[in-house]
Amino acid sequence: MKVTIKEWNAVAAWRWDMPDDDVCGICRNPYDSTCSKCKFPGDECPLLLGECNHSFHMHCIFSWLKQESSQEKCPMCRQPFKSKSQDATAAGAEEPTQAPDSSPI
Amino acid sequence: MDHQTLVFSSVFPVLSLSHTTPTPVATPDLGFTAPGTSFGSPYIPRQAELHDNTQHRGVKRTIAWSCATRFLSLDKVVPAVPRILHRTREVEDALVYLLAGEGRVEDGARNGEEGLVEWYTNECRLHFANNVRPVLEELWRDEVKIGLSWDVLDESQRVLEQVQNVYLEPFNEHVLPFLQSGANSTIRPSRPSRPPRPMRPTRRDEDGAAGHASWKFRRDMHALFAHCVAPQRFSKTLSYVLYDAGCRLFRIHTRQDGVQPSAPPEDITEFRQRMTALLQGLERVGLGGENAQKAFAHAMNKLLDSFINSHFLKVDWYSKKSVVPQLKLWIRDGFCPLVELVLECLRCEQSSVLPTEVTSWQEMALGRLGRVRVDNLFDFVINWDKSLGAFLDIKDYLKVAGAKQHLTSSFSQQVSRRLLHPGATTTYILNVYISIVRAFHELEPKGVLLERVARPIRRYLKEREDTARIIISSLLTDLSHETGSKFSSNSELSYEIASEMAKPLANLGQEADEELNWNDMNWQPLPQDASPDYKKSKVEDVIWFLLTLWERDDFINELKNILGDHLLRCQDPEYEKEIRLLELIKMRLGDNNLQACEVMLRDVLDSKRINASIHTATITSPPTQAFFTPEQQSRNPQTPDGRHPRTPQPRRPAQASSHLAPSTPAAALPGPTLNAQILSSFFWPLLRDDDFRVPAEISALQTQYGTNFTRIKGMRKLRWMNALGSGSITLSFADRTEDFDNLTPWQVSVVHAFQPQPGEQHIAAKHTKSGEGISRNVSQLEDMLDMDESLVRQAAAFWVGKSVLRETGSDTYAVIETLPTSDKKSKADEDAAAAAAELAAVEAAQQPTAVRSQQDLLNEKKDVYAAFIIGMLTAQGNMPVKRILMMMRMMVVGGFPFGEEEVGGLLLEMEGEGKVIGFGGDVWGVKK
Ligand SMILES: [Zn+2]
Ligand SMILES: [Zn+2]
Ligand SMILES: [Zn+2]
């Protein structure tokens, strides 16, 4: 007997591939959920990994950095926050609007 | 003597105050004992003081008295017609003397002399007691049989009228005229041309003294009459006769006395005359008074009930109209005229029915009708909307005072007795609940009643664990594609709910408003978290009543679980019903906390696009491609490109894809397509997550897919959930090729494991005698596939059922490469059939939303049925199976769709549990 598979409908669950804590340090929601403003996770509410290896919902860290009092530091380790991914994706034309890399350290 | 004493004396003649018999003329004795006195009466001492004058008067009066009383005394035998007395000069003189002359005794005179009127009254009383009363007492001694009611009344009336005439004749002819003339002058009266008509005593009589005497005499006679016809018994009999008359006049079929109407309808005019004659006669002999009116009221009361039961009990199922207008017409044109007639006959003060009385009779009738309707309200509810007529009747009834209260309590009882018990399926309760919502909207659009009667049902439904699932599954069921059988009350789907969902959404706003007056439904306060749009679009219809069974958040949680399960099974690539349901729920409940549901829906919708872009990526597969894929841009057309956030670079370079790509001969061989549904697992309910090995080519595709996904989506990785999803395969055997679609992944994996492994090709090539190919046992399969034993067995059973595998030894299966020829295939067929049955059971248990089999249904409800059987055998004694079956078919709520065989099986099982005992010959009883 020979089995020929014609079609396969599979189901898969995605997760952010995060090494450490599984909640965003700012909104306390799991990474796999959304920031408190978004409805849909994933593409619409991505994560941002800092050079300090702390990561947050992008929307969360942006609003944090916008605040004067934040002094553009990572809320977890108080180091100046810089997106780690930025270097790797520098080729991309689009910068996040309030990208923290406007003040690189 | 006061009235009471008179009555007393008529009852106990022995003790009666001594009534003088007519005194003989020859014995004018001054010393006779005056009437009304006894020894030592005040009269005697006074005798000593008599003057000559009075002595002379005394003698004269005694002579006159003797003459008059002899003349007026009554014969023992009551003549059929009053005898006509001719008074002589002497008698006349005596009467004048005693009634209008010196011998007259004024009313209230207390000198011990008896007045002639008084004497005659006593004479009548005594005569009645001795000669008439025994006859009447005999007539009324026992309870009057209903068949004799008319006759007893007729006879009593006849006897009384006869004797009344006999008593009245002398009184009217020989007493009254003298009293009259005595009052006016001393002129001798001429014989009156016509006797005063016998009538109910009233004081309005023309001339004072005579009128008063006449009234008093009649009153005394009537008291006498009334007393001897046992008043209670008389009332009851008269009441019955009036009821009977009403029933006959209105041709009532369902009478309280069980009497059937005569076959050829009797002549109503004639009958009415008979009734009128009797009533008028009774009135003439003084039996028409208050007592009769009470009896009449009582009779009319019963008559109203019987008439409603007879003529209006039937609901207008066909034209669906109210019968109330007809009932009101009957009250006005049938009932009230009868009342008037009877009142007239009984000479009531007021014999015409006033318009306000018509109204109140109508209201009373409406009250009766309403109560009868309310008693059957549950039946009307389950027959909604054929029963609209009954509801319109009840709607009218609700205007009657106290009606709402009665309806609420009566209906609540019906609901708890007939609906809220373990024997009713949740689907049935939901269907009835929906009917209640619909019917009560008609009854009272404000919804106050509905709120009250629905409360216990809502509470009960909330406690059933399958309620939410049934509601949501039904809402998601496509009405047009389902056969009717899917919606039986035993099913897990409610047709009523599904059909609510089938109503176009747009309609819910306006059309429904006009049609069902939703506008009035403002009794429910808006939830505090209602959005501004919410109020505008909120529609309190059936669906609203379903969705608000729970606290909102509890419901959303249920919804999340059920929707998740449903989305994964859904066959519709557009997910139309699911999108619509979510819209609907947002509209009714507001959109808070629906995030999970929206994410799930978005996931399944987006998966198609992701599949497309992954496939593109797989084919082009340039590892350096930027992660802004067409897919990603297209999914957010509303977002300006510039604002689109950049996702982090994958931490692991996508090295695997180029490595794996060659292993998938995508271009050369059109291998399987892998389509994936990518779930945002955080928002989904916990899903089935058994792990096992899928065929190598699939796992290769999965790895490649995952790599591409990570590359495109950055920092996100996939976890395959192999227990979910489906596959289609083709199996090529030595003698045949077969296609199978929509298999579970573990079914594919198991059959896939029966392919020759490296080094096994020789087994596949050589054909055994029995046509069997490669064979494996369960533990081998477990190892090969890393699969749970139960899944292996399930899948193997499935393939045996499909005649792909055969169980060749214990736990060992072999591929049927060549199907057996017809003469030797019986054994294999048996196996296959057994396996198929087993599989059906397994699968039914596995998939709660799949349609249930009869056997499952029987198992599920076994406890209910057993309880029913025990209850019945306890109450009614031993029974044969046939009768048990019949009773169950009739009595079990939701029906009993099984036969004798199942009942027998059930009984055997119960016998095993020691609950019942078989007596042989199919007769069973409760084990004591
Ligand atoms: Zn956050
Ligand atoms: Zn966000
Ligand atoms: Zn940090």
CSV table of N, CA, C and O and ligand atoms in Angstrom, one decimal, chain A residues 34-38 40 44-46 57-60, ligand 2:
chain,number,residue,atom,x,y,z
A,34,THR,N,-1.7,41.8,23.8
A,34,THR,CA,-1.4,43.1,23.2
A,34,THR,C,-1.1,44.1,24.3
A,34,THR,O,-1.3,43.8,25.5
A,35,CYS,N,-0.6,45.3,23.9
A,35,CYS,CA,-0.5,46.4,24.9
A,35,CYS,C,-1.9,46.8,25.2
A,35,CYS,O,-2.9,46.3,24.6
A,36,SER,N,-2.1,47.7,26.2
A,36,SER,CA,-3.4,48.0,26.6
A,36,SER,C,-4.2,48.7,25.6
A,36,SER,O,-5.4,48.9,25.7
A,37,LYS,N,-3.6,49.3,24.6
A,37,LYS,CA,-4.3,50.0,23.6
A,37,LYS,C,-4.8,49.2,22.4
A,37,LYS,O,-5.7,49.6,21.7
A,38,CYS,N,-4.1,48.2,22.1
A,38,CYS,CA,-4.4,47.4,20.9
A,38,CYS,C,-5.4,46.3,21.1
A,38,CYS,O,-5.7,45.9,22.2
A,40,PHE,N,-5.4,43.7,18.4
A,40,PHE,CA,-4.9,42.5,17.8
A,40,PHE,C,-3.4,42.4,18.1
A,40,PHE,O,-2.6,43.3,17.9
A,44,GLU,N,0.2,43.8,14.6
A,44,GLU,CA,-0.3,45.2,14.9
A,44,GLU,C,0.2,45.7,16.3
A,44,GLU,O,0.1,46.8,16.6
A,45,CYS,N,0.7,44.8,17.1
A,45,CYS,CA,1.3,45.2,18.3
A,45,CYS,C,2.6,44.5,18.6
A,45,CYS,O,2.7,43.6,19.4
A,46,PRO,N,3.6,44.9,17.8
A,46,PRO,CA,4.9,44.1,17.9
A,46,PRO,C,5.7,44.4,19.2
A,46,PRO,O,5.3,45.2,19.9
A,57,HIS,N,6.2,45.7,24.6
A,57,HIS,CA,5.4,46.0,23.5
A,57,HIS,C,5.9,47.3,22.9
A,57,HIS,O,6.2,48.2,23.7
A,58,MET,N,6.0,47.3,21.6
A,58,MET,CA,6.5,48.6,21.0
A,58,MET,C,5.7,49.8,21.5
A,58,MET,O,6.3,50.8,21.8
A,59,HIS,N,4.4,49.6,21.5
A,59,HIS,CA,3.6,50.8,21.8
A,59,HIS,C,3.8,51.2,23.3
A,59,HIS,O,3.8,52.4,23.6
A,60,CYS,N,4.1,50.2,24.1
A,60,CYS,CA,4.3,50.5,25.5
A,60,CYS,C,5.6,51.3,25.7
A,60,CYS,O,5.6,52.3,26.4
C,2,ZN,ZN,0.0,47.9,20.9
